[in-house]
């Protein structure tokens, strides 16, 4: 590709031009017909900004605090498995990028870099650990203890994966083998074997992850860690209220980047009902389809405390490792700063609900 890359879409196009087919399909794809995958992005177009002027926006500040930790702007990196397929340093490059712009990095259980390697790569970064709960609870317990010891600041429990989503591209191409590069967080547990002939990744995940999880298990988790717990995958007001009752510290509104259940609402479309249901009792974050600073602004106006991006960080990583992730984060930061100024805001606290309106009945969207 020629020319300067100036937005997330440019980085995605670059990644699509260089990645092997199977890897691209794994990173890019969603579940089923991919209607939710399209809608996660497209839904943002239905929310329109209402700019305000003549409000002196000469001094602007994008910083905010999340779980009492200060970050330089409200956009972090979602947990994404297998980042060494994007670049040799994988998660270690991504976490360094997050550290350099002072935002939150969430490490996936299914990473190609271990908890300890990531901690060492970016000791000052605010790191959260994403937890998949294994049928073998000793594996789960061990992961939490390692994350605590390595200085991670929160456990993000993914609740939307009792079974693996039906990702048709991955099913057709038999997906990539996970042995190379390996899953570094549980390779010592004798589980780093994937039998491509026996259903590939989906069958492997279904064998390992606990599909009997229920709210009582969240209570159990609270007995084995003192770290804050965030539930990732909440998509309804009902589950948001149960999350408050479960006394977790935050929820991440997410449909797993549309990789689990096709046909759900876009995350931005359920955010407001969830924010209302939670009634300021715990923090609410969002991921899914954020590609631009105006998307961030819209999510904050609808009540998210911060947002996270999954694929955009991967596209930066494919381009030039740590530098690429940093560039993607800084592009979105600059876009958010511009949106802030043009909506008449000086800081994140100035963003108001009435700065965004939902456009109804637009048949083409
Ligand atoms: C390639 C890929 C791998 C992912 N791996 C995980 C994972 O290991 N754990 C998890 O909770 N979510 C995982 N997710 C979901 C992301 O955390 C996040 O919810 C999603 O990517 C957000 O949507 P976006 O990509 O549109 O920003 C993955 C997403 C992608 C694209
Ligand atoms: C044990 C391997 C699990 C990989 C799961 C990654 C994931 O969540 C995804 O969406 O893909």
Short mmCIF file of C-alpha atoms and ligand atoms in Angstrom, two decimals:
data_model
loop_
_atom_site.label_atom_id
_atom_site.label_comp_id
_atom_site.label_asym_id
_atom_site.label_seq_id
_atom_site.Cartn_x
_atom_site.Cartn_y
_atom_site.Cartn_z
CA UNK A 1 0.00 0.00 0.00
CA UNK A 2 1.26 3.47 -0.81
CA UNK A 3 0.68 6.69 1.10
CA UNK A 4 0.47 7.52 4.76
CA UNK A 5 -1.83 5.47 6.94
CA UNK A 6 -4.09 7.99 8.65
CA UNK A 7 -6.93 6.00 10.20
CA UNK A 8 -7.72 2.55 11.59
CA UNK A 9 -9.26 1.44 8.28
CA UNK A 10 -5.96 2.15 6.51
CA UNK A 11 -4.18 -0.16 8.97
CA UNK A 12 -6.82 -2.83 8.44
CA UNK A 13 -6.37 -2.64 4.66
CA UNK A 14 -2.62 -2.94 5.07
CA UNK A 15 -2.99 -5.98 7.36
CA UNK A 16 -5.39 -7.61 4.91
CA UNK A 17 -2.80 -7.19 2.15
CA UNK A 18 0.00 -8.97 4.02
CA UNK A 19 -1.47 -11.54 6.43
CA UNK A 20 -1.80 -15.21 5.46
CA UNK A 21 -5.41 -16.07 4.62
CA UNK A 22 -6.09 -18.26 7.66
CA UNK A 23 -4.68 -15.73 10.11
CA UNK A 24 -6.60 -12.86 8.52
CA UNK A 25 -9.83 -14.85 8.67
CA UNK A 26 -9.20 -15.75 12.31
CA UNK A 27 -8.55 -12.12 13.28
CA UNK A 28 -11.19 -10.51 11.13
CA UNK A 29 -14.05 -12.96 11.21
CA UNK A 30 -17.25 -13.20 13.21
CA UNK A 31 -19.83 -15.86 13.97
CA UNK A 32 -22.53 -17.16 11.62
CA UNK A 33 -23.66 -14.82 8.85
CA UNK A 34 -21.57 -12.03 10.41
CA UNK A 35 -24.58 -9.71 10.64
CA UNK A 36 -23.56 -8.59 14.13
CA UNK A 37 -19.98 -8.10 12.94
CA UNK A 38 -21.24 -5.61 10.35
CA UNK A 39 -23.66 -4.01 12.78
CA UNK A 40 -21.07 -3.48 15.53
CA UNK A 41 -19.42 -0.90 13.28
CA UNK A 42 -22.42 0.31 11.37
CA UNK A 43 -24.52 1.00 14.47
CA UNK A 44 -22.24 3.88 15.37
CA UNK A 45 -23.38 5.64 12.18
CA UNK A 46 -26.92 5.81 13.57
CA UNK A 47 -25.74 8.02 16.42
CA UNK A 48 -25.15 11.58 15.35
CA UNK A 49 -23.04 14.17 17.12
CA UNK A 50 -24.54 17.54 18.09
CA UNK A 51 -21.62 19.98 17.93
CA UNK A 52 -21.47 23.05 20.19
CA UNK A 53 -19.37 26.15 19.62
CA UNK A 54 -18.16 29.39 21.25
CA UNK A 55 -17.25 27.57 24.48
CA UNK A 56 -13.46 28.19 24.73
CA UNK A 57 -11.93 24.77 24.11
CA UNK A 58 -8.35 26.03 24.08
CA UNK A 59 -7.27 23.87 27.03
CA UNK A 60 -8.22 20.23 26.59
CA UNK A 61 -7.53 17.15 28.68
CA UNK A 62 -8.44 13.58 27.67
CA UNK A 63 -7.34 11.90 30.88
CA UNK A 64 -9.72 9.98 33.12
CA UNK A 65 -9.63 7.53 36.02
CA UNK A 66 -10.75 3.90 35.80
CA UNK A 67 -10.97 1.77 38.93
CA UNK A 68 -9.12 4.66 40.56
CA UNK A 69 -6.15 4.47 38.18
CA UNK A 70 -5.39 7.51 36.05
CA UNK A 71 -5.04 6.94 32.30
CA UNK A 72 -4.20 9.46 29.58
CA UNK A 73 -7.30 8.81 27.49
CA UNK A 74 -10.30 6.47 27.75
CA UNK A 75 -9.33 3.88 25.11
CA UNK A 76 -7.61 0.62 26.04
CA UNK A 77 -6.72 -2.66 24.34
CA UNK A 78 -9.18 -5.58 24.53
CA UNK A 79 -7.91 -9.10 25.20
CA UNK A 80 -7.03 -10.74 21.90
CA UNK A 81 -5.65 -14.27 21.63
CA UNK A 82 -2.62 -15.33 19.62
CA UNK A 83 -0.93 -12.01 18.86
CA UNK A 84 2.31 -13.60 17.69
CA UNK A 85 0.51 -14.47 14.47
CA UNK A 86 0.52 -10.72 13.86
CA UNK A 87 4.10 -9.91 14.82
CA UNK A 88 7.02 -11.79 16.41
CA UNK A 89 6.76 -9.99 19.76
CA UNK A 90 2.98 -10.28 19.92
CA UNK A 91 1.45 -9.23 23.22
CA UNK A 92 4.77 -7.88 24.50
CA UNK A 93 4.80 -5.27 21.72
CA UNK A 94 1.13 -4.40 22.35
CA UNK A 95 1.57 -3.94 26.09
CA UNK A 96 4.60 -1.70 25.53
CA UNK A 97 2.50 0.45 23.20
CA UNK A 98 -0.24 0.71 25.84
CA UNK A 99 2.39 1.63 28.43
CA UNK A 100 3.86 4.35 26.25
CA UNK A 101 0.50 6.09 25.82
CA UNK A 102 -0.54 5.34 29.41
CA UNK A 103 -3.63 3.29 28.92
CA UNK A 104 -4.93 -0.15 29.98
CA UNK A 105 -3.88 -3.40 28.32
CA UNK A 106 -5.91 -6.58 28.83
CA UNK A 107 -3.97 -9.81 28.37
CA UNK A 108 -5.85 -12.83 27.00
CA UNK A 109 -5.70 -16.21 28.72
CA UNK A 110 -4.99 -17.56 25.22
CA UNK A 111 -1.99 -15.32 24.61
CA UNK A 112 1.26 -16.34 22.96
CA UNK A 113 3.16 -14.43 25.67
CA UNK A 114 3.02 -15.48 29.29
CA UNK A 115 1.67 -13.38 32.14
CA UNK A 116 5.24 -12.99 33.42
CA UNK A 117 6.69 -12.00 30.02
CA UNK A 118 4.01 -9.33 29.60
CA UNK A 119 4.58 -7.99 33.12
CA UNK A 120 8.31 -7.75 32.43
CA UNK A 121 7.83 -6.10 29.03
CA UNK A 122 5.83 -3.19 30.46
CA UNK A 123 6.13 -3.00 34.24
CA UNK A 124 4.48 0.44 34.47
CA UNK A 125 1.48 -0.32 32.26
CA UNK A 126 -1.88 -0.85 33.97
CA UNK A 127 -2.54 -4.46 33.01
CA UNK A 128 -5.71 -6.48 33.51
CA UNK A 129 -5.86 -10.24 33.01
CA UNK A 130 -8.68 -11.79 30.96
CA UNK A 131 -9.75 -15.08 32.43
CA UNK A 132 -11.37 -18.03 30.74
CA UNK A 133 -12.61 -20.41 33.41
CA UNK A 134 -11.36 -23.91 32.76
CA UNK A 135 -13.19 -27.10 33.68
CA UNK A 136 -10.11 -27.87 35.72
CA UNK A 137 -10.42 -25.21 38.41
CA UNK A 138 -6.82 -25.64 39.53
CA UNK A 139 -5.75 -24.18 36.16
CA UNK A 140 -8.00 -21.17 36.73
CA UNK A 141 -6.73 -20.67 40.26
CA UNK A 142 -3.13 -20.88 39.09
CA UNK A 143 -3.71 -18.24 36.38
CA UNK A 144 -5.24 -15.83 38.90
CA UNK A 145 -2.40 -16.31 41.37
CA UNK A 146 0.19 -15.70 38.65
CA UNK A 147 -1.61 -12.54 37.49
CA UNK A 148 -1.76 -11.24 41.08
CA UNK A 149 1.90 -11.96 41.63
CA UNK A 150 2.89 -10.29 38.35
CA UNK A 151 1.14 -7.05 39.35
CA UNK A 152 -1.98 -7.22 37.18
CA UNK A 153 -4.64 -4.84 38.54
CA UNK A 154 -7.91 -6.62 37.71
CA UNK A 155 -9.38 -9.91 36.51
CA UNK A 156 -11.64 -9.66 33.45
CA UNK A 157 -13.83 -12.76 33.37
CA UNK A 158 -15.18 -13.55 29.92
CA UNK A 159 -18.71 -14.86 30.46
CA UNK A 160 -19.84 -15.14 26.84
CA UNK A 161 -17.95 -18.29 25.89
CA UNK A 162 -19.58 -21.34 27.52
CA UNK A 163 -19.16 -22.80 24.04
CA UNK A 164 -17.12 -21.52 21.13
CA UNK A 165 -18.91 -19.42 18.49
CA UNK A 166 -19.57 -20.90 15.06
CA UNK A 167 -17.06 -19.04 12.92
CA UNK A 168 -17.64 -20.30 9.43
CA UNK A 169 -14.39 -19.11 7.86
CA UNK A 170 -12.39 -20.88 10.58
CA UNK A 171 -14.52 -24.01 10.17
CA UNK A 172 -13.91 -24.03 6.41
CA UNK A 173 -10.18 -23.52 6.62
CA UNK A 174 -9.71 -25.83 9.63
CA UNK A 175 -8.10 -22.87 11.36
CA UNK A 176 -4.49 -22.52 12.19
CA UNK A 177 -2.72 -24.81 14.56
CA UNK A 178 -2.14 -23.28 17.96
CA UNK A 179 1.03 -25.25 18.67
CA UNK A 180 3.07 -22.71 16.80
CA UNK A 181 3.17 -20.23 18.41
CA UNK A 182 1.98 -21.89 21.62
CA UNK A 183 -0.45 -20.64 24.28
CA UNK A 184 2.07 -19.46 26.81
CA UNK A 185 -0.24 -19.21 29.83
CA UNK A 186 -1.11 -22.85 30.06
CA UNK A 187 1.57 -24.67 28.06
CA UNK A 188 2.96 -26.02 31.33
CA UNK A 189 -0.40 -27.60 32.12
CA UNK A 190 -0.11 -30.26 29.45
CA UNK A 191 -2.93 -28.66 27.47
CA UNK A 192 -1.12 -27.17 24.55
CA UNK A 193 -2.24 -29.80 22.15
CA UNK A 194 -4.76 -29.18 19.49
CA UNK A 195 -6.02 -31.90 17.26
CA UNK A 196 -6.83 -30.33 13.91
CA UNK A 197 -8.51 -33.51 12.77
CA UNK A 198 -10.87 -33.51 15.75
CA UNK A 199 -12.60 -30.20 15.08
CA UNK A 200 -9.64 -27.83 15.49
CA UNK A 201 -9.81 -24.83 17.78
CA UNK A 202 -13.52 -24.96 18.51
CA UNK A 203 -13.41 -28.54 19.75
CA UNK A 204 -10.30 -27.78 21.78
CA UNK A 205 -11.94 -24.80 23.46
CA UNK A 206 -15.14 -26.71 24.13
CA UNK A 207 -13.10 -29.42 25.81
CA UNK A 208 -11.21 -27.00 28.07
CA UNK A 209 -13.61 -24.21 29.02
CA UNK A 210 -16.34 -24.74 31.60
CA UNK A 211 -19.82 -24.66 30.04
CA UNK A 212 -21.50 -25.14 33.43
CA UNK A 213 -20.57 -21.66 34.70
CA UNK A 214 -23.19 -19.82 36.72
CA UNK A 215 -23.43 -16.78 38.99
CA UNK A 216 -22.31 -18.85 42.01
CA UNK A 217 -18.95 -19.30 40.26
CA UNK A 218 -18.44 -15.55 40.29
CA UNK A 219 -18.96 -15.69 44.07
CA UNK A 220 -16.31 -18.45 44.18
CA UNK A 221 -13.89 -16.29 42.19
CA UNK A 222 -14.33 -13.49 44.70
CA UNK A 223 -13.19 -15.86 47.44
CA UNK A 224 -9.91 -16.65 45.66
CA UNK A 225 -8.76 -13.17 44.66
CA UNK A 226 -8.69 -9.71 46.14
CA UNK A 227 -8.31 -8.11 42.71
CA UNK A 228 -11.28 -6.22 41.26
CA UNK A 229 -13.44 -8.40 39.01
CA UNK A 230 -14.90 -7.19 35.72
CA UNK A 231 -17.41 -9.27 33.77
CA UNK A 232 -16.81 -9.18 30.00
CA UNK A 233 -19.69 -10.05 27.72
CA UNK A 234 -22.69 -8.43 29.45
CA UNK A 235 -25.26 -7.54 26.77
CA UNK A 236 -28.54 -7.04 28.67
CA UNK A 237 -29.89 -4.93 31.53
CA UNK A 238 -30.87 -8.20 33.27
CA UNK A 239 -27.30 -9.49 33.41
CA UNK A 240 -26.06 -6.03 34.33
CA UNK A 241 -28.33 -6.03 37.39
CA UNK A 242 -27.16 -9.53 38.33
CA UNK A 243 -23.57 -8.28 37.97
CA UNK A 244 -24.29 -5.53 40.50
CA UNK A 245 -25.86 -8.12 42.83
CA UNK A 246 -22.75 -10.29 42.39
CA UNK A 247 -20.74 -7.32 43.68
CA UNK A 248 -18.27 -7.26 40.82
CA UNK A 249 -16.39 -4.02 40.21
CA UNK A 250 -17.23 -3.38 36.58
CA UNK A 251 -18.79 -4.75 33.41
CA UNK A 252 -17.47 -4.69 29.88
CA UNK A 253 -20.38 -4.49 27.44
CA UNK A 254 -19.16 -6.77 24.68
CA UNK A 255 -20.37 -9.32 22.17
CA UNK A 256 -16.83 -10.64 21.78
CA UNK A 257 -16.31 -8.67 18.59
CA UNK A 258 -19.34 -10.55 17.14
CA UNK A 259 -17.40 -13.82 17.27
CA UNK A 260 -19.74 -15.71 19.57
CA UNK A 261 -23.44 -15.30 18.77
CA UNK A 262 -24.53 -13.82 15.48
CA UNK A 263 -27.80 -11.87 15.63
CA UNK A 264 -27.21 -9.97 18.84
CA UNK A 265 -27.50 -6.20 18.98
CA UNK A 266 -24.43 -4.11 18.35
CA UNK A 267 -22.79 -3.22 21.65
CA UNK A 268 -23.42 0.52 21.23
CA UNK A 269 -27.15 -0.24 20.91
CA UNK A 270 -27.37 -1.93 24.32
CA UNK A 271 -25.04 0.39 26.19
CA UNK A 272 -27.61 2.86 27.40
CA UNK A 273 -30.05 0.28 28.84
CA UNK A 274 -27.14 -1.27 30.70
CA UNK A 275 -25.86 2.06 32.02
CA UNK A 276 -29.36 2.88 33.27
CA UNK A 277 -29.75 -0.54 34.91
CA UNK A 278 -26.41 -0.24 36.68
CA UNK A 279 -27.33 3.21 38.00
CA UNK A 280 -23.73 4.26 38.74
CA UNK A 281 -23.16 1.38 41.15
CA UNK A 282 -20.25 -0.05 39.14
CA UNK A 283 -18.22 1.12 36.16
CA UNK A 284 -19.39 0.23 32.64
CA UNK A 285 -16.99 -0.14 29.70
CA UNK A 286 -17.63 -1.10 26.07
CA UNK A 287 -15.89 -2.80 23.18
CA UNK A 288 -16.97 -3.82 19.68
CA UNK A 289 -16.72 -1.78 16.51
CA UNK A 290 -14.76 1.19 17.85
CA UNK A 291 -12.73 2.41 14.87
CA UNK A 292 -12.61 6.17 15.26
CA UNK A 293 -12.43 8.86 17.95
CA UNK A 294 -16.03 9.86 17.24
CA UNK A 295 -17.11 6.28 18.13
CA UNK A 296 -15.34 6.73 21.46
CA UNK A 297 -17.09 10.06 22.02
CA UNK A 298 -20.49 8.49 21.30
CA UNK A 299 -19.89 5.60 23.72
CA UNK A 300 -18.83 8.01 26.47
CA UNK A 301 -21.87 10.21 25.84
CA UNK A 302 -24.08 7.12 26.23
CA UNK A 303 -22.47 6.37 29.58
CA UNK A 304 -19.35 4.22 29.11
CA UNK A 305 -16.49 5.05 31.46
CA UNK A 306 -13.98 3.92 28.83
CA UNK A 307 -13.82 1.78 25.69
CA UNK A 308 -11.50 -0.91 24.39
CA UNK A 309 -10.44 -1.92 20.88
CA UNK A 310 -9.56 -5.45 19.76
CA UNK A 311 -8.87 -5.71 16.02
CA UNK A 312 -7.53 -2.14 15.53
CA UNK A 313 -4.59 -2.90 17.84
CA UNK A 314 -3.95 -6.09 15.87
CA UNK A 315 -3.84 -4.15 12.59
CA UNK A 316 -1.25 -1.79 14.08
CA UNK A 317 0.73 -4.77 15.36
CA UNK A 318 0.79 -6.31 11.89
CA UNK A 319 2.06 -3.04 10.40
CA UNK A 320 5.06 -2.44 12.63
CA UNK A 321 4.76 -4.09 16.01
CA UNK A 322 4.85 -1.81 19.06
CA UNK A 323 5.16 1.33 16.89
CA UNK A 324 2.12 0.34 14.86
CA UNK A 325 -0.06 -0.22 17.93
CA UNK A 326 1.13 3.09 19.32
CA UNK A 327 0.28 4.84 16.04
CA UNK A 328 -3.22 3.35 16.02
CA UNK A 329 -3.82 4.42 19.62
CA UNK A 330 -2.51 7.92 18.92
CA UNK A 331 -4.66 8.27 15.80
CA UNK A 332 -7.79 7.46 17.81
CA UNK A 333 -6.61 9.75 20.61
CA UNK A 334 -6.21 12.65 18.18
CA UNK A 335 -9.61 11.94 16.65
CA UNK A 336 -11.19 11.93 20.11
CA UNK A 337 -9.47 15.22 20.96
CA UNK A 338 -10.84 16.75 17.76
CA UNK A 339 -14.36 15.47 18.47
CA UNK A 340 -14.11 16.84 22.00
CA UNK A 341 -13.16 20.31 20.76
CA UNK A 342 -15.82 20.37 18.05
CA UNK A 343 -18.53 19.33 20.50
CA UNK A 344 -17.53 22.17 22.80
CA UNK A 345 -15.87 20.06 25.51
CA UNK A 346 -12.60 20.68 27.35
CA UNK A 347 -12.39 17.36 29.14
CA UNK A 348 -14.02 13.94 29.36
CA UNK A 349 -16.30 15.09 32.18
CA UNK A 350 -17.80 17.73 29.85
CA UNK A 351 -19.25 15.06 27.52
CA UNK A 352 -23.05 15.03 27.94
CA UNK A 353 -25.79 12.66 26.81
CA UNK A 354 -27.42 15.40 24.71
CA UNK A 355 -24.32 15.72 22.53
CA UNK A 356 -25.38 12.52 20.76
CA UNK A 357 -28.78 11.77 19.19
CA UNK A 358 -29.96 8.52 17.66
CA UNK A 359 -31.20 8.81 14.11
CA UNK A 360 -34.25 6.63 13.60
CA UNK A 361 -35.71 5.02 10.51
CA UNK A 362 -32.74 5.26 8.19
CA UNK A 363 -33.52 2.35 5.91
CA UNK A 364 -30.06 2.07 4.38
CA UNK A 365 -28.31 1.52 7.71
C1 LIG B 1 -8.61 -12.44 16.98
C2 LIG B 1 -9.42 -12.17 18.22
C3 LIG B 1 -9.14 -12.91 19.37
C4 LIG B 1 -9.86 -12.66 20.53
N1 LIG B 1 -9.53 -13.33 21.66
C5 LIG B 1 -10.21 -13.07 22.79
C6 LIG B 1 -9.83 -13.73 24.00
O1 LIG B 1 -8.89 -14.48 24.06
N2 LIG B 1 -10.57 -13.46 25.10
C7 LIG B 1 -11.65 -12.60 25.07
O2 LIG B 1 -12.30 -12.39 26.10
N3 LIG B 1 -12.00 -11.96 23.95
C8 LIG B 1 -11.30 -12.17 22.83
N4 LIG B 1 -11.63 -11.48 21.69
C9 LIG B 1 -12.68 -10.47 21.73
C10 LIG B 1 -12.08 -9.08 22.08
O3 LIG B 1 -11.65 -9.06 23.41
C11 LIG B 1 -13.07 -7.94 21.93
O4 LIG B 1 -14.23 -8.21 22.66
C12 LIG B 1 -13.43 -7.62 20.47
O5 LIG B 1 -12.32 -7.81 19.63
C13 LIG B 1 -13.91 -6.18 20.38
O6 LIG B 1 -14.33 -5.88 19.09
P1 LIG B 1 -13.42 -5.12 17.99
O7 LIG B 1 -12.45 -6.12 17.50
O8 LIG B 1 -14.44 -4.71 17.00
O9 LIG B 1 -12.75 -3.97 18.68
C14 LIG B 1 -10.90 -11.70 20.53
C15 LIG B 1 -11.15 -10.96 19.37
C16 LIG B 1 -10.42 -11.18 18.23
C17 LIG B 1 -10.72 -10.34 17.01
C1 LIG B 2 -7.70 -21.98 24.07
C2 LIG B 2 -7.78 -21.10 22.88
C3 LIG B 2 -8.84 -20.11 23.00
C4 LIG B 2 -8.82 -19.13 21.90
C5 LIG B 2 -10.00 -18.24 22.05
C6 LIG B 2 -9.77 -16.93 21.48
C7 LIG B 2 -11.01 -16.14 21.44
O1 LIG B 2 -11.62 -15.80 22.40
C8 LIG B 2 -11.49 -15.72 20.16
O2 LIG B 2 -12.46 -14.96 20.09
O3 LIG B 2 -10.95 -16.20 19.15
#
